[in-house]
């Protein structure tokens, strides 16, 4: 089960890790049910009651930092009604703090460390008196003593695992996974596939380290068989594969063999994957063959353009490597998906300037979504960077604590820049996103049907507005950095101080686009042009009223160290 955390800032998709465990249990003869409440706003006790979670003999939770407290609420409710139920916690966070969980959380019976398939199967097979010594688990003995059993061996033969075909009860469901192939002008049904486990590198912020760095791989035949399986099971002709591996490109020969097998199975399949900058550069000779087999874009773990930040993150690359990797993909006509950490606790305005210079040089002023502007370092339990900041601050973070970046930033100018970004994200980014999404859909539709929709002056004007709207968040951030430099730095204010007000930030808004209408005016003008063009085709889209509503309801909340006064 994925417990409730009441929100989700990521795309809603099936939890593959839990699906593997559920499928593994079923494959070995045990009935299992899956629940995914990851973005449910409902209280854990209400979800537990509505779905009758106390009826199960064993309930396993996949736990992250932000979901531990909700997990414990679920567990307490279940235990009060069914004391014999075995409560099991697993996942990266539970692995990192397994001893603390068993010490402080009496409703938890077992923590499964690292991979979950084999320990969960052993727990299902063992009786009440014989499950305290299972490898890969941490348990509480009848005496109250905490026992950390030996690690369970890693699953080396990933091809032997059943495919993660396992259903979940989810209030919100899962939207269809798609990929728009601009080369064909077609929206493709897509499938997320995990072809390997772990990563042999040691980035200081990465939660994969808690699970272990032993890299294991599937064969191309296994990946093809999974594609065929889900095409038949789901009745969808999947045409794009999102490889969800932590690092798909550790062994480029293996990566090429997998996609060659997919290409032989169906030459129309396209794919994408994530990897490190230095691996892409070192093994660039494979890129033409990968593209020939359908590669469309690569998700790059760039993280920062600051040498100091890259060193803290243990990336093992220089800023020039990041830009070189981006331009390498551009030369081959391939897209880039950007993984970025704009701010960490020690970030300076100079670091932020370097980041903006990289985004400009790499062509990312036109890049959407704009999430890279708002990202910050998250100190996950079990990561070296969390230990570094605990030592630097002279205090240990709580077992379930994810310290807000606002409380960690050390430089006053950086705190102000971050607060400005928080304000802009709430006040303007929803309207920017709406206008860009509606404009893109409309312009693509008109381009596909040029015989009915010849290019008009209004369409050209909308295209200019789209460019201006794409640039607006970056231009705002440039203005913010100029303002921060004028004001100077120093120590960040404590909780009693404010790094800025909405009125001060509003004064830094850019006036992009032709005619300098101001950002509100630009977005409303673009929305009106979308509605006018849409009304000549399939009917009005009413983008104007929706944009106006977003701008009207944007919260001009006061901030304390960038945290909204209402806690949001």
mmCIF file of N, CA, C and O in Angstrom, residues 23-87:
data_model
loop_
_atom_site.group_PDB
_atom_site.id
_atom_site.type_symbol
_atom_site.label_atom_id
_atom_site.label_comp_id
_atom_site.label_asym_id
_atom_site.label_seq_id
_atom_site.Cartn_x
_atom_site.Cartn_y
_atom_site.Cartn_z
ATOM 1 N N UNK A 23 2.792 -8.742 -7.573
ATOM 2 C CA UNK A 23 2.828 -9.785 -8.597
ATOM 3 C C UNK A 23 3.655 -10.982 -8.136
ATOM 4 O O UNK A 23 3.321 -12.137 -8.436
ATOM 5 N N UNK A 24 4.728 -10.715 -7.400
ATOM 6 C CA UNK A 24 5.594 -11.787 -6.884
ATOM 7 C C UNK A 24 4.834 -12.655 -5.888
ATOM 8 O O UNK A 24 4.938 -13.893 -5.910
ATOM 9 N N UNK A 25 4.065 -12.031 -5.006
ATOM 10 C CA UNK A 25 3.271 -12.794 -4.047
ATOM 11 C C UNK A 25 2.227 -13.638 -4.761
ATOM 12 O O UNK A 25 2.041 -14.824 -4.445
ATOM 13 N N UNK A 26 1.520 -13.059 -5.713
ATOM 14 C CA UNK A 26 0.509 -13.817 -6.454
ATOM 15 C C UNK A 26 1.145 -14.960 -7.246
ATOM 16 O O UNK A 26 0.594 -16.066 -7.304
ATOM 17 N N UNK A 27 2.284 -14.681 -7.842
ATOM 18 C CA UNK A 27 2.978 -15.718 -8.612
ATOM 19 C C UNK A 27 3.332 -16.918 -7.743
ATOM 20 O O UNK A 27 3.389 -18.053 -8.220
ATOM 21 N N UNK A 28 3.572 -16.668 -6.457
ATOM 22 C CA UNK A 28 3.945 -17.735 -5.531
ATOM 23 C C UNK A 28 2.763 -18.245 -4.711
ATOM 24 O O UNK A 28 2.957 -18.903 -3.684
ATOM 25 N N UNK A 29 1.551 -17.952 -5.177
ATOM 26 C CA UNK A 29 0.373 -18.592 -4.601
ATOM 27 C C UNK A 29 -0.324 -17.845 -3.484
ATOM 28 O O UNK A 29 -1.231 -18.398 -2.851
ATOM 29 N N UNK A 30 0.027 -16.604 -3.221
ATOM 30 C CA UNK A 30 -0.610 -15.845 -2.149
ATOM 31 C C UNK A 30 -1.500 -14.760 -2.738
ATOM 32 O O UNK A 30 -1.088 -14.033 -3.640
ATOM 33 N N UNK A 31 -2.711 -14.677 -2.195
ATOM 34 C CA UNK A 31 -3.620 -13.631 -2.641
ATOM 35 C C UNK A 31 -3.176 -12.300 -2.037
ATOM 36 O O UNK A 31 -2.824 -12.229 -0.861
ATOM 37 N N UNK A 32 -3.164 -11.272 -2.845
ATOM 38 C CA UNK A 32 -2.730 -9.956 -2.381
ATOM 39 C C UNK A 32 -3.599 -8.884 -3.021
ATOM 40 O O UNK A 32 -4.062 -9.036 -4.158
ATOM 41 N N UNK A 33 -3.831 -7.813 -2.283
ATOM 42 C CA UNK A 33 -4.601 -6.670 -2.775
ATOM 43 C C UNK A 33 -3.722 -5.435 -2.702
ATOM 44 O O UNK A 33 -2.907 -5.291 -1.778
ATOM 45 N N UNK A 34 -3.891 -4.528 -3.650
ATOM 46 C CA UNK A 34 -3.087 -3.318 -3.701
ATOM 47 C C UNK A 34 -3.927 -2.068 -3.494
ATOM 48 O O UNK A 34 -5.038 -1.970 -4.024
ATOM 49 N N UNK A 35 -3.411 -1.125 -2.730
ATOM 50 C CA UNK A 35 -4.072 0.156 -2.488
ATOM 51 C C UNK A 35 -3.049 1.271 -2.694
ATOM 52 O O UNK A 35 -1.948 1.214 -2.155
ATOM 53 N N UNK A 36 -3.462 2.267 -3.455
ATOM 54 C CA UNK A 36 -2.583 3.410 -3.727
ATOM 55 C C UNK A 36 -3.326 4.683 -3.353
ATOM 56 O O UNK A 36 -4.170 5.165 -4.094
ATOM 57 N N UNK A 37 -2.995 5.216 -2.162
ATOM 58 C CA UNK A 37 -3.639 6.427 -1.670
ATOM 59 C C UNK A 37 -2.668 7.603 -1.679
ATOM 60 O O UNK A 37 -2.823 8.564 -0.923
ATOM 61 N N UNK A 38 -1.653 7.533 -2.515
ATOM 62 C CA UNK A 38 -0.559 8.492 -2.462
ATOM 63 C C UNK A 38 -0.963 9.942 -2.574
ATOM 64 O O UNK A 38 -0.313 10.805 -1.998
ATOM 65 N N UNK A 39 -2.049 10.258 -3.311
ATOM 66 C CA UNK A 39 -2.439 11.665 -3.439
ATOM 67 C C UNK A 39 -3.849 11.907 -2.924
ATOM 68 O O UNK A 39 -4.487 12.890 -3.275
ATOM 69 N N UNK A 40 -4.337 11.017 -2.066
ATOM 70 C CA UNK A 40 -5.684 11.181 -1.539
ATOM 71 C C UNK A 40 -5.700 12.246 -0.452
ATOM 72 O O UNK A 40 -4.870 12.230 0.463
ATOM 73 N N UNK A 41 -6.659 13.184 -0.497
ATOM 74 C CA UNK A 41 -6.766 14.184 0.569
ATOM 75 C C UNK A 41 -7.485 13.661 1.803
ATOM 76 O O UNK A 41 -7.551 14.347 2.821
ATOM 77 N N UNK A 42 -8.002 12.434 1.719
ATOM 78 C CA UNK A 42 -8.766 11.863 2.823
ATOM 79 C C UNK A 42 -7.832 11.443 3.961
ATOM 80 O O UNK A 42 -6.708 10.999 3.732
ATOM 81 N N UNK A 43 -8.313 11.559 5.195
ATOM 82 C CA UNK A 43 -7.511 11.212 6.361
ATOM 83 C C UNK A 43 -7.201 9.716 6.368
ATOM 84 O O UNK A 43 -8.026 8.900 5.946
ATOM 85 N N UNK A 44 -6.009 9.323 6.845
ATOM 86 C CA UNK A 44 -5.643 7.896 6.866
ATOM 87 C C UNK A 44 -6.659 7.013 7.576
ATOM 88 O O UNK A 44 -6.961 5.913 7.103
ATOM 89 N N UNK A 45 -7.194 7.473 8.709
ATOM 90 C CA UNK A 45 -8.153 6.631 9.430
ATOM 91 C C UNK A 45 -9.425 6.439 8.614
ATOM 92 O O UNK A 45 -10.030 5.359 8.632
ATOM 93 N N UNK A 46 -9.845 7.476 7.884
ATOM 94 C CA UNK A 46 -11.049 7.352 7.055
ATOM 95 C C UNK A 46 -10.812 6.419 5.881
ATOM 96 O O UNK A 46 -11.682 5.616 5.518
ATOM 97 N N UNK A 47 -9.641 6.512 5.268
ATOM 98 C CA UNK A 47 -9.310 5.585 4.178
ATOM 99 C C UNK A 47 -9.257 4.154 4.687
ATOM 100 O O UNK A 47 -9.764 3.229 4.036
ATOM 101 N N UNK A 48 -8.635 3.961 5.840
ATOM 102 C CA UNK A 48 -8.529 2.610 6.407
ATOM 103 C C UNK A 48 -9.910 2.030 6.658
ATOM 104 O O UNK A 48 -10.167 0.850 6.366
ATOM 105 N N UNK A 49 -10.815 2.839 7.205
ATOM 106 C CA UNK A 49 -12.158 2.357 7.504
ATOM 107 C C UNK A 49 -12.945 2.076 6.225
ATOM 108 O O UNK A 49 -13.612 1.034 6.102
ATOM 109 N N UNK A 50 -12.866 3.000 5.268
ATOM 110 C CA UNK A 50 -13.660 2.845 4.044
ATOM 111 C C UNK A 50 -13.255 1.611 3.258
ATOM 112 O O UNK A 50 -14.092 0.954 2.633
ATOM 113 N N UNK A 51 -11.961 1.274 3.304
ATOM 114 C CA UNK A 51 -11.477 0.129 2.534
ATOM 115 C C UNK A 51 -11.264 -1.122 3.386
ATOM 116 O O UNK A 51 -10.778 -2.134 2.870
ATOM 117 N N UNK A 52 -11.625 -1.042 4.647
ATOM 118 C CA UNK A 52 -11.561 -2.224 5.501
ATOM 119 C C UNK A 52 -10.178 -2.829 5.623
ATOM 120 O O UNK A 52 -10.005 -4.054 5.499
ATOM 121 N N UNK A 53 -9.193 -2.014 5.889
ATOM 122 C CA UNK A 53 -7.819 -2.516 5.910
ATOM 123 C C UNK A 53 -7.537 -3.418 7.106
ATOM 124 O O UNK A 53 -6.509 -4.104 7.128
ATOM 125 N N UNK A 54 -8.459 -3.457 8.075
ATOM 126 C CA UNK A 54 -8.260 -4.325 9.236
ATOM 127 C C UNK A 54 -8.626 -5.779 8.950
ATOM 128 O O UNK A 54 -8.448 -6.634 9.820
ATOM 129 N N UNK A 55 -9.090 -6.078 7.748
ATOM 130 C CA UNK A 55 -9.471 -7.455 7.430
ATOM 131 C C UNK A 55 -8.304 -8.309 6.961
ATOM 132 O O UNK A 55 -8.447 -9.535 6.808
ATOM 133 N N UNK A 56 -7.155 -7.706 6.745
ATOM 134 C CA UNK A 56 -6.019 -8.424 6.197
ATOM 135 C C UNK A 56 -5.123 -8.968 7.307
ATOM 136 O O UNK A 56 -4.945 -8.340 8.350
ATOM 137 N N UNK A 57 -4.543 -10.132 7.044
ATOM 138 C CA UNK A 57 -3.621 -10.727 8.015
ATOM 139 C C UNK A 57 -2.295 -9.986 8.050
ATOM 140 O O UNK A 57 -1.609 -9.965 9.082
ATOM 141 N N UNK A 58 -1.907 -9.384 6.941
ATOM 142 C CA UNK A 58 -0.658 -8.636 6.863
ATOM 143 C C UNK A 58 -0.870 -7.430 5.963
ATOM 144 O O UNK A 58 -1.476 -7.544 4.895
ATOM 145 N N UNK A 59 -0.400 -6.266 6.408
ATOM 146 C CA UNK A 59 -0.514 -5.048 5.615
ATOM 147 C C UNK A 59 0.879 -4.440 5.489
ATOM 148 O O UNK A 59 1.529 -4.136 6.496
ATOM 149 N N UNK A 60 1.334 -4.277 4.253
ATOM 150 C CA UNK A 60 2.653 -3.707 3.990
ATOM 151 C C UNK A 60 2.529 -2.308 3.420
ATOM 152 O O UNK A 60 1.686 -2.058 2.551
ATOM 153 N N UNK A 61 3.361 -1.398 3.891
ATOM 154 C CA UNK A 61 3.352 -0.005 3.459
ATOM 155 C C UNK A 61 4.690 0.350 2.828
ATOM 156 O O UNK A 61 5.748 0.045 3.385
ATOM 157 N N UNK A 62 4.636 1.025 1.675
ATOM 158 C CA UNK A 62 5.835 1.618 1.086
ATOM 159 C C UNK A 62 5.985 3.024 1.647
ATOM 160 O O UNK A 62 5.087 3.854 1.502
ATOM 161 N N UNK A 63 7.112 3.307 2.306
ATOM 162 C CA UNK A 63 7.224 4.506 3.120
ATOM 163 C C UNK A 63 8.315 5.430 2.588
ATOM 164 O O UNK A 63 9.447 4.999 2.334
ATOM 165 N N UNK A 64 7.938 6.701 2.451
ATOM 166 C CA UNK A 64 8.879 7.771 2.172
ATOM 167 C C UNK A 64 8.862 8.740 3.360
ATOM 168 O O UNK A 64 7.983 8.662 4.224
ATOM 169 N N UNK A 65 9.828 9.649 3.392
ATOM 170 C CA UNK A 65 9.866 10.615 4.497
ATOM 171 C C UNK A 65 8.504 11.254 4.737
ATOM 172 O O UNK A 65 8.003 11.292 5.871
ATOM 173 N N UNK A 66 7.904 11.755 3.660
ATOM 174 C CA UNK A 66 6.682 12.533 3.809
ATOM 175 C C UNK A 66 5.464 11.693 4.140
ATOM 176 O O UNK A 66 4.412 12.237 4.485
ATOM 177 N N UNK A 67 5.568 10.353 4.043
ATOM 178 C CA UNK A 67 4.398 9.513 4.289
ATOM 179 C C UNK A 67 4.485 8.688 5.569
ATOM 180 O O UNK A 67 3.568 7.931 5.869
ATOM 181 N N UNK A 68 5.554 8.825 6.349
ATOM 182 C CA UNK A 68 5.692 7.989 7.543
ATOM 183 C C UNK A 68 4.596 8.282 8.562
ATOM 184 O O UNK A 68 3.990 7.352 9.127
ATOM 185 N N UNK A 69 4.318 9.544 8.825
ATOM 186 C CA UNK A 69 3.297 9.865 9.825
ATOM 187 C C UNK A 69 1.929 9.318 9.423
ATOM 188 O O UNK A 69 1.195 8.775 10.261
ATOM 189 N N UNK A 70 1.572 9.457 8.138
ATOM 190 C CA UNK A 70 0.303 8.900 7.664
ATOM 191 C C UNK A 70 0.299 7.381 7.788
ATOM 192 O O UNK A 70 -0.725 6.779 8.153
ATOM 193 N N UNK A 71 1.430 6.756 7.496
ATOM 194 C CA UNK A 71 1.534 5.302 7.627
ATOM 195 C C UNK A 71 1.246 4.864 9.056
ATOM 196 O O UNK A 71 0.515 3.885 9.290
ATOM 197 N N UNK A 72 1.802 5.569 10.011
ATOM 198 C CA UNK A 72 1.608 5.203 11.413
ATOM 199 C C UNK A 72 0.151 5.397 11.840
ATOM 200 O O UNK A 72 -0.354 4.659 12.699
ATOM 201 N N UNK A 73 -0.547 6.368 11.250
ATOM 202 C CA UNK A 73 -1.977 6.530 11.527
ATOM 203 C C UNK A 73 -2.761 5.340 10.982
ATOM 204 O O UNK A 73 -3.664 4.813 11.653
ATOM 205 N N UNK A 74 -2.452 4.930 9.756
ATOM 206 C CA UNK A 74 -3.076 3.712 9.210
ATOM 207 C C UNK A 74 -2.811 2.522 10.138
ATOM 208 O O UNK A 74 -3.723 1.751 10.469
ATOM 209 N N UNK A 75 -1.553 2.352 10.526
ATOM 210 C CA UNK A 75 -1.162 1.193 11.329
ATOM 211 C C UNK A 75 -1.892 1.170 12.666
ATOM 212 O O UNK A 75 -2.367 0.110 13.119
ATOM 213 N N UNK A 76 -1.995 2.320 13.331
ATOM 214 C CA UNK A 76 -2.674 2.373 14.626
ATOM 215 C C UNK A 76 -4.142 1.994 14.487
ATOM 216 O O UNK A 76 -4.695 1.267 15.327
ATOM 217 N N UNK A 77 -4.788 2.488 13.442
ATOM 218 C CA UNK A 77 -6.206 2.156 13.226
ATOM 219 C C UNK A 77 -6.369 0.655 13.021
ATOM 220 O O UNK A 77 -7.279 0.028 13.572
ATOM 221 N N UNK A 78 -5.512 0.057 12.197
ATOM 222 C CA UNK A 78 -5.610 -1.383 11.923
ATOM 223 C C UNK A 78 -5.367 -2.188 13.194
ATOM 224 O O UNK A 78 -6.114 -3.130 13.517
ATOM 225 N N UNK A 79 -4.349 -1.837 13.946
ATOM 226 C CA UNK A 79 -3.987 -2.594 15.144
ATOM 227 C C UNK A 79 -5.073 -2.524 16.221
ATOM 228 O O UNK A 79 -5.294 -3.494 16.954
ATOM 229 N N UNK A 80 -5.752 -1.377 16.339
ATOM 230 C CA UNK A 80 -6.813 -1.264 17.332
ATOM 231 C C UNK A 80 -7.952 -2.234 17.025
ATOM 232 O O UNK A 80 -8.608 -2.742 17.938
ATOM 233 N N UNK A 81 -8.184 -2.514 15.768
ATOM 234 C CA UNK A 81 -9.295 -3.363 15.368
ATOM 235 C C UNK A 81 -8.888 -4.802 15.096
ATOM 236 O O UNK A 81 -9.718 -5.709 15.145
ATOM 237 N N UNK A 82 -7.639 -4.999 14.790
ATOM 238 C CA UNK A 82 -7.146 -6.352 14.519
ATOM 239 C C UNK A 82 -5.727 -6.464 15.054
ATOM 240 O O UNK A 82 -4.760 -6.352 14.301
ATOM 241 N N UNK A 83 -5.577 -6.679 16.361
ATOM 242 C CA UNK A 83 -4.239 -6.721 16.958
ATOM 243 C C UNK A 83 -3.336 -7.789 16.360
ATOM 244 O O UNK A 83 -2.106 -7.668 16.435
ATOM 245 N N UNK A 84 -3.929 -8.830 15.756
ATOM 246 C CA UNK A 84 -3.115 -9.905 15.189
ATOM 247 C C UNK A 84 -2.560 -9.561 13.816
ATOM 248 O O UNK A 84 -1.680 -10.273 13.301
ATOM 249 N N UNK A 85 -3.053 -8.498 13.198
ATOM 250 C CA UNK A 85 -2.554 -8.121 11.874
ATOM 251 C C UNK A 85 -1.078 -7.767 11.964
ATOM 252 O O UNK A 85 -0.634 -7.096 12.891
ATOM 253 N N UNK A 86 -0.316 -8.243 10.985
ATOM 254 C CA UNK A 86 1.119 -7.966 10.956
ATOM 255 C C UNK A 86 1.362 -6.714 10.108
ATOM 256 O O UNK A 86 1.044 -6.685 8.916
ATOM 257 N N UNK A 87 1.932 -5.684 10.718
ATOM 258 C CA UNK A 87 2.183 -4.417 10.030
ATOM 259 C C UNK A 87 3.640 -4.387 9.589
ATOM 260 O O UNK A 87 4.556 -4.506 10.413
#
